[in-house]
Amino acid sequence: MERVGHLARAVVSSTGRVVVGVVTRDGVAPLRGPETISELLQSGLEDIEIEMSRLETPIPFEALLILPPIDGAMEVWAAGVTYLASREARVEESDDREVYRRVYDAERPEIFFKSPPWRVVTDGEPIGVRGDSENSVPEPEVGVVLTAGAELFGFTIVDDVSSRSIEGANPLYLPQAKIFDGCCALGPSIAPRWLVPEPSSMEIRMTIRRGSDEVFFGESSTGRMKRSFEELSRYLFLDLVFPEGAVLATGTSVVPPLTTTLVPGDTVEIEVTGLGRLATAVEEATLVGDWLSKRRMDPRIRFSPVRRDEAVVGE
Ligand code: DO4
Ligand code: MG
């Protein structure tokens, strides 16, 4: 299995116990030491590798629901315009073209806040589209997972779901274009760096489907990135502490044409070599938000929308 040796987070369906462990052929083997990813990321790389070898007996996959591999006081941040394809897409969607051209060439990269852990979704869960966005897209990216000491521990898939129309109207709307319910999906596990021999040539593929139609397919490689993972991570940690670690999405280079927008009912599948697969269904952001609020209380609650237009009023 492709993800053997990765770090994953899951909830035991029968008891509600949340475990953090290493993916094996049969299930997830909980760590004997740290009980959360944020606790593990407070250590240095050598100690993390030791903790990931001290394991309990695996819990079978059938007994578990996989959760997003992020918790505690971790944060998701994202870098932008790190690939030529992204720079060209922003120039196409915006009247304020110079800001994108300038940041692509500047020494300081664009970095923005994306999500706290509780808002993050993972494989098999929904992503959201804003009701006030005319053009919404998934952005498949490689995320670096950083320790509290700013060491690069590993990699995961990130979908930086975005509104191109809101950002295109004015770059100052960026937080609204980037942060809303269902805006951030992470892959189902974290590949430790010792399992990723060639981080600078990972293949990234994305397919958007509507019913049985493929409405978009695109692919790229981290080899096309203008900046290095280390450079982006260094900027993130400048005068900003992450006492329990962070995930930094490193930008997209797979951009659907402006004529393609996500609509509820679509599915998005992202694959990255060595990191696995992230498949999500598109829903209205408000429905995803209602579910995320409930899942904070019990991680076993699955997404099952009650659409507002289906609600029975005044019995
Ligand atoms: O400037 C907007 C953000 C671009 C972005 O998210 C990306 O390049 O991935
Ligand atoms: Mg992005």
Short mmCIF file of N, CA, C and O in Angstrom, two decimals, residues 40 107 111 120 142 174 190 192 196 234 253 282 285:
data_model
loop_
_atom_site.label_atom_id
_atom_site.label_comp_id
_atom_site.label_asym_id
_atom_site.label_seq_id
_atom_site.Cartn_x
_atom_site.Cartn_y
_atom_site.Cartn_z
N LEU A 40 3.60 15.70 18.71
CA LEU A 40 4.76 15.10 18.02
C LEU A 40 5.64 16.18 17.39
O LEU A 40 6.87 16.11 17.45
N GLU A 107 11.80 39.10 -3.89
CA GLU A 107 12.51 38.19 -2.98
C GLU A 107 11.53 37.60 -1.95
O GLU A 107 11.55 36.41 -1.67
N ILE A 111 2.54 34.93 1.16
CA ILE A 111 2.13 33.89 2.12
C ILE A 111 0.90 34.40 2.85
O ILE A 111 0.88 35.55 3.29
N VAL A 120 -10.47 22.09 8.68
CA VAL A 120 -9.86 21.31 7.59
C VAL A 120 -10.65 20.03 7.35
O VAL A 120 -11.11 19.38 8.29
N VAL A 142 1.29 20.89 -3.04
CA VAL A 142 2.05 20.08 -2.08
C VAL A 142 2.19 20.91 -0.81
O VAL A 142 2.59 22.08 -0.87
N LEU A 174 -8.52 39.10 -0.91
CA LEU A 174 -7.90 37.77 -0.82
C LEU A 174 -8.40 36.92 0.35
O LEU A 174 -8.75 35.76 0.17
N ILE A 190 0.38 12.10 6.30
CA ILE A 190 1.60 12.90 6.07
C ILE A 190 2.73 11.92 5.75
O ILE A 190 2.99 10.99 6.52
N PRO A 192 6.44 11.19 5.84
CA PRO A 192 7.65 11.76 6.43
C PRO A 192 8.72 11.95 5.36
O PRO A 192 8.75 11.22 4.37
N VAL A 196 10.22 10.31 1.12
CA VAL A 196 10.02 11.09 -0.13
C VAL A 196 11.41 11.43 -0.69
O VAL A 196 11.99 12.46 -0.37
N ARG A 234 11.11 29.20 5.47
CA ARG A 234 11.89 30.20 6.21
C ARG A 234 11.10 31.50 6.33
O ARG A 234 11.03 32.10 7.40
N SER A 253 0.04 24.94 -9.60
CA SER A 253 0.42 25.14 -11.01
C SER A 253 -0.55 24.40 -11.93
O SER A 253 -0.30 24.25 -13.11
N VAL A 282 -17.99 18.36 -3.93
CA VAL A 282 -18.23 19.79 -3.77
C VAL A 282 -19.64 20.02 -3.23
O VAL A 282 -20.61 19.42 -3.71
N ALA A 285 -20.90 25.96 0.65
CA ALA A 285 -20.07 26.23 1.83
C ALA A 285 -20.89 26.25 3.12
O ALA A 285 -20.45 25.75 4.16
#
